[in-house]
mmCIF file of C-alpha atoms in Angstrom:
data_model
loop_
_atom_site.group_PDB
_atom_site.id
_atom_site.type_symbol
_atom_site.label_atom_id
_atom_site.label_comp_id
_atom_site.label_asym_id
_atom_site.label_seq_id
_atom_site.Cartn_x
_atom_site.Cartn_y
_atom_site.Cartn_z
ATOM 1 C CA MET A 1280 21.885 -9.764 -8.262
ATOM 2 C CA ASP A 1281 24.802 -7.467 -9.035
ATOM 3 C CA ASP A 1282 23.397 -3.921 -9.003
ATOM 4 C CA SER A 1283 26.522 -2.478 -10.620
ATOM 5 C CA SER A 1284 26.049 -4.249 -13.944
ATOM 6 C CA THR A 1285 23.771 -3.211 -16.756
ATOM 7 C CA ILE A 1286 21.552 -5.953 -18.100
ATOM 8 C CA HIS A 1287 20.558 -5.845 -21.744
ATOM 9 C CA GLU A 1288 17.942 -8.390 -22.674
ATOM 10 C CA PRO A 1289 16.283 -9.111 -25.997
ATOM 11 C CA ARG A 1290 12.594 -8.282 -26.120
ATOM 12 C CA PRO A 1291 10.969 -11.700 -25.597
ATOM 13 C CA GLN A 1292 7.372 -12.143 -26.669
ATOM 14 C CA GLU A 1293 6.069 -12.706 -23.165
ATOM 15 C CA PRO A 1294 3.951 -10.559 -20.878
ATOM 16 C CA PRO A 1295 5.970 -7.492 -19.864
ATOM 17 C CA CYS A 1296 4.456 -7.508 -16.402
ATOM 18 C CA ALA A 1297 3.340 -10.962 -15.373
ATOM 19 C CA VAL A 1298 1.304 -11.070 -12.176
ATOM 20 C CA PRO A 1299 1.053 -14.323 -10.228
ATOM 21 C CA PRO A 1300 -2.525 -15.649 -9.955
ATOM 22 C CA GLU A 1301 -2.444 -15.322 -6.163
ATOM 23 C CA GLN A 1302 -2.321 -11.509 -6.496
ATOM 24 C CA PRO A 1303 -5.507 -9.480 -5.926
ATOM 25 C CA VAL A 1304 -7.875 -9.243 -8.904
ATOM 26 C CA SER A 1305 -6.939 -5.564 -9.332
ATOM 27 C CA ALA A 1306 -3.307 -6.623 -9.950
ATOM 28 C CA ARG A 1307 -4.236 -9.062 -12.693
ATOM 29 C CA PRO A 1308 -4.228 -7.921 -16.298
ATOM 30 C CA PRO A 1309 -7.649 -6.866 -17.578
ATOM 31 C CA PRO A 1310 -9.632 -9.345 -19.733
ATOM 32 C CA HIS A 1311 -8.612 -7.599 -22.982
ATOM 33 C CA TRP A 1312 -4.922 -7.903 -22.051
ATOM 34 C CA SER A 1313 -2.629 -9.948 -24.295
ATOM 35 C CA PRO A 1314 1.103 -10.732 -24.267
ATOM 36 C CA SER A 1315 1.684 -7.804 -26.621
ATOM 37 C CA SER A 1316 -0.088 -5.324 -24.305
ATOM 38 C CA PRO A 1317 2.295 -2.890 -22.637
ATOM 39 C CA ALA A 1318 2.826 -2.617 -18.925
ATOM 40 C CA PRO A 1319 3.035 0.786 -17.320
ATOM 41 C CA PRO A 1320 6.637 1.869 -16.959
ATOM 42 C CA LEU A 1321 6.739 2.073 -13.208
ATOM 43 C CA ALA A 1322 4.244 -0.613 -12.400
ATOM 44 C CA SER A 1323 6.727 -3.242 -13.330
ATOM 45 C CA ALA A 1324 8.408 -4.794 -10.353
ATOM 46 C CA VAL A 1325 11.166 -2.879 -8.626
ATOM 47 C CA THR A 1326 13.769 -3.864 -5.989
ATOM 48 C CA THR A 1327 15.190 -1.199 -3.709
ATOM 49 C CA ASP A 1328 18.725 -1.335 -2.536
ATOM 50 C CA ILE A 1329 18.821 1.217 0.259
ATOM 51 C CA GLY A 1330 22.061 -0.450 1.347
ATOM 52 C CA ALA A 1331 23.603 0.627 -1.967
ATOM 53 C CA ALA A 1332 22.899 4.291 -1.224
ATOM 54 C CA HIS A 1333 25.963 6.400 -0.826
ATOM 55 C CA ASP A 1334 26.829 10.079 -0.590
ATOM 56 C CA ARG A 1335 29.153 11.517 -3.134
ATOM 57 C CA ASP A 1336 30.543 14.957 -3.834
ATOM 58 C CA LYS A 1337 28.758 16.215 -6.933
ATOM 59 C CA GLY A 1338 31.728 18.434 -7.692
ATOM 60 C CA ASN A 1339 29.460 21.376 -8.485
ATOM 61 C CA GLY A 1340 29.766 23.308 -5.239
ATOM 62 C CA ASN A 1341 26.102 22.682 -4.390
ATOM 63 C CA GLY A 1342 26.704 20.083 -1.704
ATOM 64 C CA LYS A 1343 26.375 16.362 -1.791
ATOM 65 C CA GLY A 1344 24.244 13.957 -3.696
ATOM 66 C CA GLN A 1345 23.089 10.428 -3.096
ATOM 67 C CA VAL A 1346 22.550 7.465 -5.410
ATOM 68 C CA ILE A 1347 19.992 4.817 -4.430
ATOM 69 C CA THR A 1348 19.386 1.661 -6.448
ATOM 70 C CA LEU A 1349 15.842 0.288 -6.196
ATOM 71 C CA THR A 1350 14.241 -2.940 -7.392
ATOM 72 C CA GLY A 1351 10.530 -3.680 -6.946
ATOM 73 C CA ARG A 1352 7.631 -6.024 -7.583
ATOM 74 C CA LEU A 1353 4.173 -5.098 -8.812
ATOM 75 C CA ALA A 1354 1.572 -5.369 -6.038
ATOM 76 C CA GLU A 1355 -1.528 -3.835 -7.663
ATOM 77 C CA GLN A 1356 -2.429 -2.452 -11.065
ATOM 78 C CA SER A 1357 -5.654 -1.117 -12.565
ATOM 79 C CA ARG A 1358 -6.116 0.046 -16.148
ATOM 80 C CA PHE A 1359 -8.699 2.554 -17.304
ATOM 81 C CA PRO A 1360 -8.821 2.460 -21.107
ATOM 82 C CA VAL A 1361 -10.662 5.084 -23.127
ATOM 83 C CA ASN A 1362 -11.810 2.311 -25.518
ATOM 84 C CA PRO A 1363 -12.408 -0.773 -23.305
ATOM 85 C CA GLY A 1364 -11.504 -3.844 -25.337
ATOM 86 C CA GLY A 1365 -10.329 -1.655 -28.219
ATOM 87 C CA ALA A 1366 -7.124 -0.078 -29.439
ATOM 88 C CA ALA A 1367 -4.891 2.058 -27.212
ATOM 89 C CA ALA A 1368 -5.974 5.702 -27.153
ATOM 90 C CA GLN A 1369 -4.851 9.063 -25.868
ATOM 91 C CA GLY A 1370 -6.129 9.319 -22.294
ATOM 92 C CA ASP A 1371 -5.716 5.627 -21.350
ATOM 93 C CA ARG A 1372 -4.635 5.544 -17.707
ATOM 94 C CA THR A 1373 -2.895 3.031 -15.472
ATOM 95 C CA VAL A 1374 -2.752 3.234 -11.660
ATOM 96 C CA PHE A 1375 -0.194 1.054 -9.899
ATOM 97 C CA ARG A 1376 1.645 0.191 -6.689
ATOM 98 C CA SER A 1377 4.930 -1.723 -6.436
ATOM 99 C CA LEU A 1378 6.673 -3.078 -3.345
ATOM 100 C CA LEU A 1379 10.323 -2.076 -2.940
ATOM 101 C CA PHE A 1380 13.088 -4.362 -1.684
ATOM 102 C CA ASP A 1381 16.765 -4.010 -0.810
ATOM 103 C CA LYS A 1382 19.477 -6.174 -2.347
ATOM 104 C CA ASP A 1383 18.961 -8.759 0.424
ATOM 105 C CA GLY A 1384 15.246 -9.103 -0.352
ATOM 106 C CA ASN A 1385 13.983 -7.085 2.637
ATOM 107 C CA GLN A 1386 10.982 -4.885 1.879
ATOM 108 C CA VAL A 1387 11.953 -1.242 2.412
ATOM 109 C CA GLY A 1388 9.127 0.726 0.830
ATOM 110 C CA GLU A 1389 6.746 1.066 -2.081
ATOM 111 C CA THR A 1390 5.873 3.152 -5.113
ATOM 112 C CA GLY A 1391 2.489 4.416 -6.171
ATOM 113 C CA GLY A 1392 1.576 6.329 -9.287
ATOM 114 C CA THR A 1393 -0.344 6.891 -12.475
ATOM 115 C CA CYS A 1394 0.570 6.988 -16.169
ATOM 116 C CA THR A 1395 -1.608 8.565 -18.860
ATOM 117 C CA THR A 1396 -1.136 7.831 -22.573
ATOM 118 C CA THR A 1397 -0.470 11.057 -24.475
ATOM 119 C CA ARG A 1398 0.350 9.599 -27.896
ATOM 120 C CA VAL A 1399 -0.386 6.259 -29.593
ATOM 121 C CA ASP A 1400 1.661 6.613 -32.815
ATOM 122 C CA ASN A 1401 5.421 5.903 -33.075
ATOM 123 C CA GLY A 1402 5.343 3.353 -30.216
ATOM 124 C CA GLY A 1403 3.293 5.528 -27.897
ATOM 125 C CA ALA A 1404 4.153 7.938 -25.101
ATOM 126 C CA GLU A 1405 2.794 8.413 -21.618
ATOM 127 C CA ALA A 1406 3.186 10.955 -18.824
ATOM 128 C CA CYS A 1407 3.774 9.430 -15.382
ATOM 129 C CA VAL A 1408 3.669 10.753 -11.813
ATOM 130 C CA VAL A 1409 5.093 8.449 -9.123
ATOM 131 C CA THR A 1410 5.857 8.639 -5.402
ATOM 132 C CA TYR A 1411 8.576 6.451 -3.834
ATOM 133 C CA THR A 1412 7.935 5.892 -0.107
ATOM 134 C CA LEU A 1413 11.205 4.951 1.595
ATOM 135 C CA PRO A 1414 12.548 4.927 5.151
ATOM 136 C CA GLY A 1415 12.776 8.552 6.273
ATOM 137 C CA GLY A 1416 10.607 10.158 3.608
ATOM 138 C CA GLN A 1417 9.126 10.220 0.139
ATOM 139 C CA ILE A 1418 10.520 11.083 -3.299
ATOM 140 C CA ALA A 1419 8.261 12.534 -5.998
ATOM 141 C CA ALA A 1420 9.052 11.898 -9.683
ATOM 142 C CA GLN A 1421 7.438 12.625 -13.013
ATOM 143 C CA GLY A 1422 8.189 12.504 -16.711
ATOM 144 C CA MET A 1423 7.543 10.943 -20.091
ATOM 145 C CA VAL A 1424 8.009 7.333 -21.114
ATOM 146 C CA PHE A 1425 8.329 6.651 -24.832
ATOM 147 C CA GLY A 1426 7.667 3.337 -26.584
ATOM 148 C CA HIS A 1427 5.314 1.826 -23.991
ATOM 149 C CA LEU A 1428 3.085 0.388 -26.755
ATOM 150 C CA VAL A 1429 5.925 -1.553 -28.402
ATOM 151 C CA PRO A 1430 5.557 -5.326 -27.741
ATOM 152 C CA GLY A 1431 8.048 -6.826 -25.306
ATOM 153 C CA PRO A 1432 9.446 -5.610 -21.994
ATOM 154 C CA PRO A 1433 8.700 -2.021 -21.000
ATOM 155 C CA PRO A 1434 11.352 0.409 -22.306
ATOM 156 C CA ALA A 1435 14.045 2.069 -20.203
ATOM 157 C CA PHE A 1436 13.386 5.706 -19.319
ATOM 158 C CA ASP A 1437 14.630 8.698 -17.339
ATOM 159 C CA ASN A 1438 12.301 10.853 -15.220
ATOM 160 C CA ALA A 1439 12.850 13.946 -13.060
ATOM 161 C CA ILE A 1440 12.879 13.964 -9.274
ATOM 162 C CA THR A 1441 10.650 16.931 -8.481
ATOM 163 C CA GLY A 1442 10.794 16.977 -4.692
ATOM 164 C CA GLY A 1443 10.553 15.006 -1.516
ATOM 165 C CA THR A 1444 9.702 14.900 2.167
ATOM 166 C CA GLY A 1445 11.613 14.077 5.347
ATOM 167 C CA LYS A 1446 15.254 13.302 4.651
ATOM 168 C CA TYR A 1447 14.526 13.845 0.919
ATOM 169 C CA ASP A 1448 13.147 17.367 1.474
ATOM 170 C CA ARG A 1449 13.989 19.607 -1.519
ATOM 171 C CA ALA A 1450 15.356 16.666 -3.485
ATOM 172 C CA ARG A 1451 16.056 17.131 -7.195
ATOM 173 C CA GLY A 1452 17.755 14.883 -9.702
ATOM 174 C CA SER A 1453 16.735 12.040 -11.971
ATOM 175 C CA ILE A 1454 15.604 8.433 -11.965
ATOM 176 C CA HIS A 1455 16.788 5.936 -14.563
ATOM 177 C CA ALA A 1456 14.582 2.841 -14.889
ATOM 178 C CA GLU A 1457 15.349 -0.335 -16.784
ATOM 179 C CA THR A 1458 13.591 -3.656 -17.128
ATOM 180 C CA ILE A 1459 15.808 -6.420 -15.735
ATOM 181 C CA GLY A 1460 13.403 -9.340 -16.097
ATOM 182 C CA THR A 1461 9.762 -10.162 -16.604
ATOM 183 C CA GLY A 1462 7.907 -7.962 -14.157
ATOM 184 C CA THR A 1463 11.111 -6.591 -12.613
ATOM 185 C CA ARG A 1464 12.619 -3.110 -12.826
ATOM 186 C CA ARG A 1465 15.804 -1.561 -11.510
ATOM 187 C CA PHE A 1466 15.591 2.162 -10.678
ATOM 188 C CA THR A 1467 18.665 4.284 -10.078
ATOM 189 C CA LEU A 1468 17.788 7.468 -8.184
ATOM 190 C CA ASP A 1469 20.440 10.186 -8.554
ATOM 191 C CA ILE A 1470 19.415 12.644 -5.842
ATOM 192 C CA GLU A 1471 20.770 16.179 -5.457
ATOM 193 C CA ARG A 1472 20.011 18.461 -2.497
#
């Protein structure tokens, strides 16, 4: 997979986050799930390319930054709807964990987080809080995802890096996420310290 290219795919009418049947029951879609049900924005698979990380001069006099490209795969997902079996509602929550891999397919970490629906009209919106656990530390991120109730693959989004631990201590910046296939996401972490 070429991590330098942007992939634009039409929105096929297939599950946005397919989970193989051999996954734990908690990772399988709930009984009321249908192909038009949305997947949580970060629960979709992700692959991490720690090897693609590089330092670069931000040109702002504040030091250096780092860009890390991540790709991952959903490992577990649980949904907690306000109206079980009914329509999406404000307060619906999804809890998820994805395994992270480098460009060679080696597992290098994981994500874990929650998303809570804040709006159901105009395609929906949800607030998400996610932690990326990587070699040498963790990165905390949060932000809004818009359009998660629109049928098809989960939408692209940008969230804020709000901090970190270890080698990511005091990290700031942003994360851009895009769906690159059924159940697969590419995250680009633009880290400033």
